[in-house]
Coordinates of C-alpha atoms in Angstrom, one line a residue:
Chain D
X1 CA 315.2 124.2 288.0
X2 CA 312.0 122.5 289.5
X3 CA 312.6 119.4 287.8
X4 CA 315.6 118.6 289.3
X5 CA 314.2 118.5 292.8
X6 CA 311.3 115.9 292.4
X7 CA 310.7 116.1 296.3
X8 CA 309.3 119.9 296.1
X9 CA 306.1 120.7 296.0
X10 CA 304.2 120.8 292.4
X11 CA 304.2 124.3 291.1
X12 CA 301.1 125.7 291.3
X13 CA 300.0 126.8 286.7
X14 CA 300.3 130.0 285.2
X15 CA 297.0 130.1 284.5
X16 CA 296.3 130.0 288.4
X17 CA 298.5 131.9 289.2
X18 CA 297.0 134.5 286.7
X19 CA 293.5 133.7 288.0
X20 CA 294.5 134.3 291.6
X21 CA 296.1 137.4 291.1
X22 CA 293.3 139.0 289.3
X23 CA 290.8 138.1 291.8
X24 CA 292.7 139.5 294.5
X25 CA 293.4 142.6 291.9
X26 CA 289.7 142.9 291.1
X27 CA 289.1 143.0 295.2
X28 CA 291.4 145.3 295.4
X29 CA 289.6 147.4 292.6
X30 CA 286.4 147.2 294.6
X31 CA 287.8 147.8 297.6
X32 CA 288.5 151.0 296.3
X33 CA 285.3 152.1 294.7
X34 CA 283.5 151.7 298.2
X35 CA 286.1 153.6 299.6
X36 CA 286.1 156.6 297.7
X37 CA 282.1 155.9 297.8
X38 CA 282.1 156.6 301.5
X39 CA 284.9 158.9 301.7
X40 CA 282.7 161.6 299.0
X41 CA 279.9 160.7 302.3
X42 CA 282.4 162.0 304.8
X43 CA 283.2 165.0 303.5
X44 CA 280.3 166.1 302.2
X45 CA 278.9 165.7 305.9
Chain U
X1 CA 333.4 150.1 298.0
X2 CA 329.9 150.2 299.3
X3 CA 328.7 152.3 296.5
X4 CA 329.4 149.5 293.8
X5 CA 328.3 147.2 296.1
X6 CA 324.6 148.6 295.6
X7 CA 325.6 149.9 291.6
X8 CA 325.8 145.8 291.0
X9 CA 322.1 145.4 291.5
X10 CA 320.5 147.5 289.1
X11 CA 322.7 145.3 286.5
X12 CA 321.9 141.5 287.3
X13 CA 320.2 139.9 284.5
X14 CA 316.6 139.0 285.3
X15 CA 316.3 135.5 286.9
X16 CA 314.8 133.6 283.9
X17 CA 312.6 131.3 285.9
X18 CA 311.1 134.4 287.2
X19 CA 310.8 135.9 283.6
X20 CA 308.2 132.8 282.7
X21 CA 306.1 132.6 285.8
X22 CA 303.9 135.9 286.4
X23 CA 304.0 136.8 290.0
X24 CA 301.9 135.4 293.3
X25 CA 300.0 138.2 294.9
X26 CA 301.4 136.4 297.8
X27 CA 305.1 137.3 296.9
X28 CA 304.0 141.0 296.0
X29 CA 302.5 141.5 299.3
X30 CA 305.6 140.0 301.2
X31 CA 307.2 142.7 298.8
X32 CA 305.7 145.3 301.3
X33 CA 306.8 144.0 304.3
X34 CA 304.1 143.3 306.1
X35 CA 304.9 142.6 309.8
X36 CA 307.4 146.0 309.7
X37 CA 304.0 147.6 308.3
X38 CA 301.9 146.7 311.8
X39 CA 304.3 148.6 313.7
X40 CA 304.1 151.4 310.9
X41 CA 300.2 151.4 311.0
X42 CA 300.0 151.0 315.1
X43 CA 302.1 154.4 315.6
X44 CA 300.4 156.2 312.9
X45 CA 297.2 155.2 314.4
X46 CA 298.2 156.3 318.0
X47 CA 298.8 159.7 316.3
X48 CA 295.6 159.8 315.2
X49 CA 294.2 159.0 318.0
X50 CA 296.3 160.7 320.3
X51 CA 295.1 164.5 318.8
X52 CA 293.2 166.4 320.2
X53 CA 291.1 166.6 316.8
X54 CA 288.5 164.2 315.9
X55 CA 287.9 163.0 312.2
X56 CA 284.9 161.1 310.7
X57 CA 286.3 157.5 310.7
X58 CA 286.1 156.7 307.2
X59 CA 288.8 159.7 306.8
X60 CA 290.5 157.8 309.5
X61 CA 290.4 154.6 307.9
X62 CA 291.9 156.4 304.9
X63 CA 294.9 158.2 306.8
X64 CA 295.9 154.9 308.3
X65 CA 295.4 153.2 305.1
X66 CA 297.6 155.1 302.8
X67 CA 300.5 155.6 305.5
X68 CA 300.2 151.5 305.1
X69 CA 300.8 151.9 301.5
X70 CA 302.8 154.1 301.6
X71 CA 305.2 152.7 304.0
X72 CA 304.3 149.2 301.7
X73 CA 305.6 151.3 298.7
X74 CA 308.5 152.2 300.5
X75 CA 309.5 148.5 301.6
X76 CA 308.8 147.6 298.0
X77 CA 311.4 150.2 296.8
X78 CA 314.1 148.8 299.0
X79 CA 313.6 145.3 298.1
X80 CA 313.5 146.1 294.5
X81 CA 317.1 148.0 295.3
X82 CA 318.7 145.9 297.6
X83 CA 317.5 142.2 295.8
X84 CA 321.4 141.0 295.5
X85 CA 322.4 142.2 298.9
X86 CA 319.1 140.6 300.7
X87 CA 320.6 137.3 298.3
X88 CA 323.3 137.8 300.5
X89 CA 322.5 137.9 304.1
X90 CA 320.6 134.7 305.7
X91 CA 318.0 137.3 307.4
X92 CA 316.9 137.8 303.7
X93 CA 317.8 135.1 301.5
X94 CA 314.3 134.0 301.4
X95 CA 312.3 137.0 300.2
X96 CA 310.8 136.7 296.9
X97 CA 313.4 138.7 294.8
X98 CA 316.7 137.0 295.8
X99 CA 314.6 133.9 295.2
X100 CA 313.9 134.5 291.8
X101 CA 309.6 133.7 292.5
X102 CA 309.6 138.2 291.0
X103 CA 311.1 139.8 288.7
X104 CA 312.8 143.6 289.1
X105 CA 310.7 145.4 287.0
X106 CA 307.3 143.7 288.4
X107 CA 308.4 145.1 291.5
X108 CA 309.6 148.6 291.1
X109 CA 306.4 149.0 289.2
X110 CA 304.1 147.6 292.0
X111 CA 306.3 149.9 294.4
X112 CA 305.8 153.0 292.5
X113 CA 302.0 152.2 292.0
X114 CA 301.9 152.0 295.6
X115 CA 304.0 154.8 296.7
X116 CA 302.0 157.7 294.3
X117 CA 299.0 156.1 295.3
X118 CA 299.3 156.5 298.3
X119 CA 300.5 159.8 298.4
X120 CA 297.2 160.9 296.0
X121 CA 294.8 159.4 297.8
X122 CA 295.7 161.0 301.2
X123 CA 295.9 164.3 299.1
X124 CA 292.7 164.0 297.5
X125 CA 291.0 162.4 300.6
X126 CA 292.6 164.3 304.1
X127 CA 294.6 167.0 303.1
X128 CA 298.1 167.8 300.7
X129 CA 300.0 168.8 304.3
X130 CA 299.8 165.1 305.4
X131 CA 300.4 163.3 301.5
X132 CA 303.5 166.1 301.7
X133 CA 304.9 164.8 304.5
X134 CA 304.1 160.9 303.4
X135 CA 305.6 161.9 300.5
X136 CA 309.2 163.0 302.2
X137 CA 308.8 159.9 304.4
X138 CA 309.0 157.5 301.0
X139 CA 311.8 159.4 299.4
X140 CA 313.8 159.4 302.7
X141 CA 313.2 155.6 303.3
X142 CA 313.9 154.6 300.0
X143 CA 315.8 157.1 298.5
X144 CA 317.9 158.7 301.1
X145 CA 318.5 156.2 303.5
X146 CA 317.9 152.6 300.9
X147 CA 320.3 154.0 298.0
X148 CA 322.5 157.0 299.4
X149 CA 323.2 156.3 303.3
X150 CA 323.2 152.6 303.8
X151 CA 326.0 152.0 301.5
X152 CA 327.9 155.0 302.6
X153 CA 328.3 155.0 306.2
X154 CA 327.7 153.8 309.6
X155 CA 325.4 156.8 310.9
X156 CA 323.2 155.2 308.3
X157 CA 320.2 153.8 310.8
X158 CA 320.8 157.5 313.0
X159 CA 319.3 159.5 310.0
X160 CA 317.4 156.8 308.9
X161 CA 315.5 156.0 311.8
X162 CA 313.6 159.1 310.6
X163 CA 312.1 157.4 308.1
X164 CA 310.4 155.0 310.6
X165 CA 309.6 158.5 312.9
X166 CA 306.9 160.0 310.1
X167 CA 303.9 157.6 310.7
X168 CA 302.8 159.5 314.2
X169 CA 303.7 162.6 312.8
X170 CA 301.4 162.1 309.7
X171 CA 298.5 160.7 311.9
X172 CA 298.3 163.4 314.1
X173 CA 298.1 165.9 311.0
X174 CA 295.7 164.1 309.1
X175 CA 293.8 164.7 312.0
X176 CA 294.6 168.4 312.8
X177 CA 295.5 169.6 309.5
X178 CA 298.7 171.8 311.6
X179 CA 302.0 170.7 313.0
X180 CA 302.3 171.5 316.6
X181 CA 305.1 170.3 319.1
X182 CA 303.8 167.3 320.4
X183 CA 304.0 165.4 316.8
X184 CA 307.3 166.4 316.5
X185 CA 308.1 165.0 320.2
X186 CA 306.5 161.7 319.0
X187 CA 308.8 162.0 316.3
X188 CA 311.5 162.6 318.1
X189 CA 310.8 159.2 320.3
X190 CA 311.3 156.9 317.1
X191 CA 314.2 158.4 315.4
X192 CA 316.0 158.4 318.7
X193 CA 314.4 154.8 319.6
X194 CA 315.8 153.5 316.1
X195 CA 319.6 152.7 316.7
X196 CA 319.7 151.0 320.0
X197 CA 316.8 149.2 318.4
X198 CA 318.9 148.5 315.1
X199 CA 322.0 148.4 316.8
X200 CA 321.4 145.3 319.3
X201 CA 319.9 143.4 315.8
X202 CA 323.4 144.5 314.2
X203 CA 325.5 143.2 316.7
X204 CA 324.1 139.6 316.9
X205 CA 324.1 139.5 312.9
X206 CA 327.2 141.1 311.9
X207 CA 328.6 138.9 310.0
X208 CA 325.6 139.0 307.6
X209 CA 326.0 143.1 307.2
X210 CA 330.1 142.5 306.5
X211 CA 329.6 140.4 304.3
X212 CA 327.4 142.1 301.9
X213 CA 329.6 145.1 302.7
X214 CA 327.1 147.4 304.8
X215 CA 328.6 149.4 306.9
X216 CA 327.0 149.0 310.1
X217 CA 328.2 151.0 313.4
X218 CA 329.7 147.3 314.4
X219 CA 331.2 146.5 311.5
X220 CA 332.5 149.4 311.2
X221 CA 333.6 151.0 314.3
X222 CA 333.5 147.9 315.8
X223 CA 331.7 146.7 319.1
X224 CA 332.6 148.3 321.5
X225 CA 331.9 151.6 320.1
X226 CA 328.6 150.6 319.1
X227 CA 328.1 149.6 322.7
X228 CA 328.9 152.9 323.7
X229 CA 326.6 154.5 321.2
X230 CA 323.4 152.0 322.3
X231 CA 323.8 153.5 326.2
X232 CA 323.6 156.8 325.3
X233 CA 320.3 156.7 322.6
X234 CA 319.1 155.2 325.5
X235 CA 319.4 157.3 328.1
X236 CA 318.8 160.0 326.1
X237 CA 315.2 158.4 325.0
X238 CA 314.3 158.1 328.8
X239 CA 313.8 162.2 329.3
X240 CA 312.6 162.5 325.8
X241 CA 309.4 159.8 326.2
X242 CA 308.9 161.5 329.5
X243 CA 308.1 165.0 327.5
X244 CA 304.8 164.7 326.3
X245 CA 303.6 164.7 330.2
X246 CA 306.1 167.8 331.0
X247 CA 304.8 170.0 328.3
X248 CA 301.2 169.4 329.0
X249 CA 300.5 167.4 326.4
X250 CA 299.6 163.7 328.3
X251 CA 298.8 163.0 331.7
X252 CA 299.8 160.9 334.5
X253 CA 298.7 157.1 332.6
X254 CA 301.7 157.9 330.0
X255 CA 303.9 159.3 332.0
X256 CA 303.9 157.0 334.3
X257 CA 303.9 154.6 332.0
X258 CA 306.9 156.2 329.7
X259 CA 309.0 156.3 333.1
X260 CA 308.5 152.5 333.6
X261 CA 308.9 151.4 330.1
X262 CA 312.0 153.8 329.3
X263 CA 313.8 152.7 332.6
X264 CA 313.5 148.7 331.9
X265 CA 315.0 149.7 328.5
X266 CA 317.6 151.7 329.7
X267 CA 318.6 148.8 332.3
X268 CA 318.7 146.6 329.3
X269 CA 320.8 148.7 327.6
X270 CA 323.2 149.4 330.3
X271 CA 323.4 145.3 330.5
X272 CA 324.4 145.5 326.4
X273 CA 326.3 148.9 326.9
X274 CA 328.9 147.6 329.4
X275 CA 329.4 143.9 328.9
X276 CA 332.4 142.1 326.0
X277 CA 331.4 139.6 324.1
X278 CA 333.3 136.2 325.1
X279 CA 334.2 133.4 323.1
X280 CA 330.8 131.3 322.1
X281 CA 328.6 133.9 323.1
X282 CA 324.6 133.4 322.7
X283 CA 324.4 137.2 322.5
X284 CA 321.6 136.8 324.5
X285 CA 321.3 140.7 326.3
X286 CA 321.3 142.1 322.9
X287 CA 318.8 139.8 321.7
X288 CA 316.6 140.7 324.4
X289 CA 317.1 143.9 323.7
X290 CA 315.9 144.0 320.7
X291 CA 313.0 142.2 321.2
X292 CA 312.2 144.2 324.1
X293 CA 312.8 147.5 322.2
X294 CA 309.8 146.3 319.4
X295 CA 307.3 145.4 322.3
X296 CA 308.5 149.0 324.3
X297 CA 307.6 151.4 321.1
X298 CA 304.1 149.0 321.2
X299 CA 303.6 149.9 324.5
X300 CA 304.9 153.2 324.9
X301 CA 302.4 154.5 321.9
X302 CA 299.4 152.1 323.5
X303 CA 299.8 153.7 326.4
X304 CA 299.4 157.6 324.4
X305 CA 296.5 156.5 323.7
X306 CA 295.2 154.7 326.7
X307 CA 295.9 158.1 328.6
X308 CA 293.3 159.9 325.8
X309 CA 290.2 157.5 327.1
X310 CA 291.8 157.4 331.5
X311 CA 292.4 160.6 333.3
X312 CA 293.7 160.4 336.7

């Protein structure tokens, strides 16, 4: 469907796509680990 | 009619483009509709803040956090639902399922992740009173009000409005751990707030809700009614923001503020309420309306919380 608009932007690879996503997933992940991290903090105070 | 309308989209093939290219996290976080989410996470916040209970703010950050999934989960949901209806209104033409850049099952899975994620982690972390009642606010978005009352009939945004009403509500218990009468008042504001609100959007784009057969109060019961029906929302919301201060609950900073507020949106309504379209109209009172109705509910919660931190 792409190809037959030559004036649109180049799609961005599956493998970047793939790469972005889990990097933002792995964040995510993180994220997470500190946040139940500091909520066990919180309520044991 | 409506019914198959919505039946249709669990049955559309799977755009193939879609089925080759894995997802953007970009399009699964427009999934959750992020700028409806700020006014989600702004009330739910003023709840929090608003009670008379403090919390540690890590528990705080957690509250406000999973209402934001949540009510991400939720918006997820009704994409996921309404993709070949959003295909056909301009409004939503350009979200990422109608456009092919997701496929279904990516994104009822990411909602559902979302939505019992949500509710576990406010279980787990504040209390199961709170993930209860975040719990009944995602089934009545997406369930009740995406897939049963939308299709069905016009009082569709009237009892789905509550929906929208459960962020304060849930706030203020995360903090408390009770339900008392002021977060019910709160959530009493929204839900009555919610059809002039969605009603002055519906009358300026009605052509997009008949065609994709929804029935909206103007398409339905046609202008004038729905007129009608934005006046007296509106001047029933003007004694019900004003009774937090009456029952003790606020003091003069949001009342005063409520009376002000409420009033400008009352005159704006009566403006929508008692005028007829003409031929070439801008619909220009109903747009301001509606954007005046967003920056009001912004306001009218700041100023909950403003009256926390200034007594008079």
């Amino acid at each position: 469907m792409d190809e037959e608009k030559p004036d649109t932007p180049e799609p961005r690879s599956i493998e970047q796509i793939r790469k972005d996503r889990n990097r933002v997933l792995g964040l995510g992940l993180a994220a997470f680990v500190v946040l139940v991290f500091f909520i066990s903090i919180a309520k044991m105070g | 009619m409506y019914g198959h309308a919505t039946m249709t989209t669990s049955i559309t093939p799977p755009n193939p483009a879609s089925a080759r290219r894995p997802a953007e996290w970009r399009d699964l976080i427009a999934l959750t509709k992020p700028r409806v989410m700020s006014l989600v996470i702004f009330t739910g916040l003023c709840g929090l803040i608003a009670a008379p209970v403090r919390i540690h703010p890590v528990l705080a950050f957690t509250a406000i956090l999973c209402i934001a999934i949540g009510a991400g989960g939720a918006a997820a949901l009704n994409q996921w639902w309404e993709a070949d209806l959003d295909a056909g209104m301009k409004r939503t033409a350009k979200r990422p399922l109608p456009q092919g850049r997701l496929d279904r099952t990516t994104a009822r899975d990411f909602a559902l992740v979302l939505c019992s994620g949500s509710v576990f982690l406010m279980g787990f972390a504040i209390g199961w009173l709170p993930a209860a009642i975040l719990a009944v606010s995602i089934v009545y978005y997406s369930v009740i009000y995406t897939i049963w009352l939308k299709p069905r009939t016009p009082q569709n945004i009237v009892i789905g409005g509550g929906a929208g009403a459960f962020p304060p509500l849930i706030g203020w218990v995360a903090a408390t751990g009770e339900i008392t009468l002021m977060p019910v008042v709160l959530f009493a504001i929204i839900f009555m707030w919610t059809p002039p609100h969605f009603w002055a959007l519906a009358l300026f784009v009605k052509s997009d809700y008949a065609k994709v057969g929804i029935p909206m109060m103007p398409v339905v019961a046609g202008e004038k009614a729905t007129r009608r029906q934005i006046l007296i929302y509106s001047a029933l919301l003007l004694p019900l923001t004003m009774t937090p201060w009456w029952i003790g609950g606020t003091g003069l900073v949001y009342g005063v503020s409520a009376f002000v507020l409420s009033a400008l949106f009352l005159a704006l309504s009566v403006r929508v309420g008692l005028r007829t379209r003409g031929e070439e109209d801008t619909m220009k009172p109903e747009k301001q309306l509606f954007a005046y109705s967003v920056i009001y509910l912004f306001a009218l919660f700041a100023a909950l919380v403003l009256d926390r931190f200034i007594v008079i």
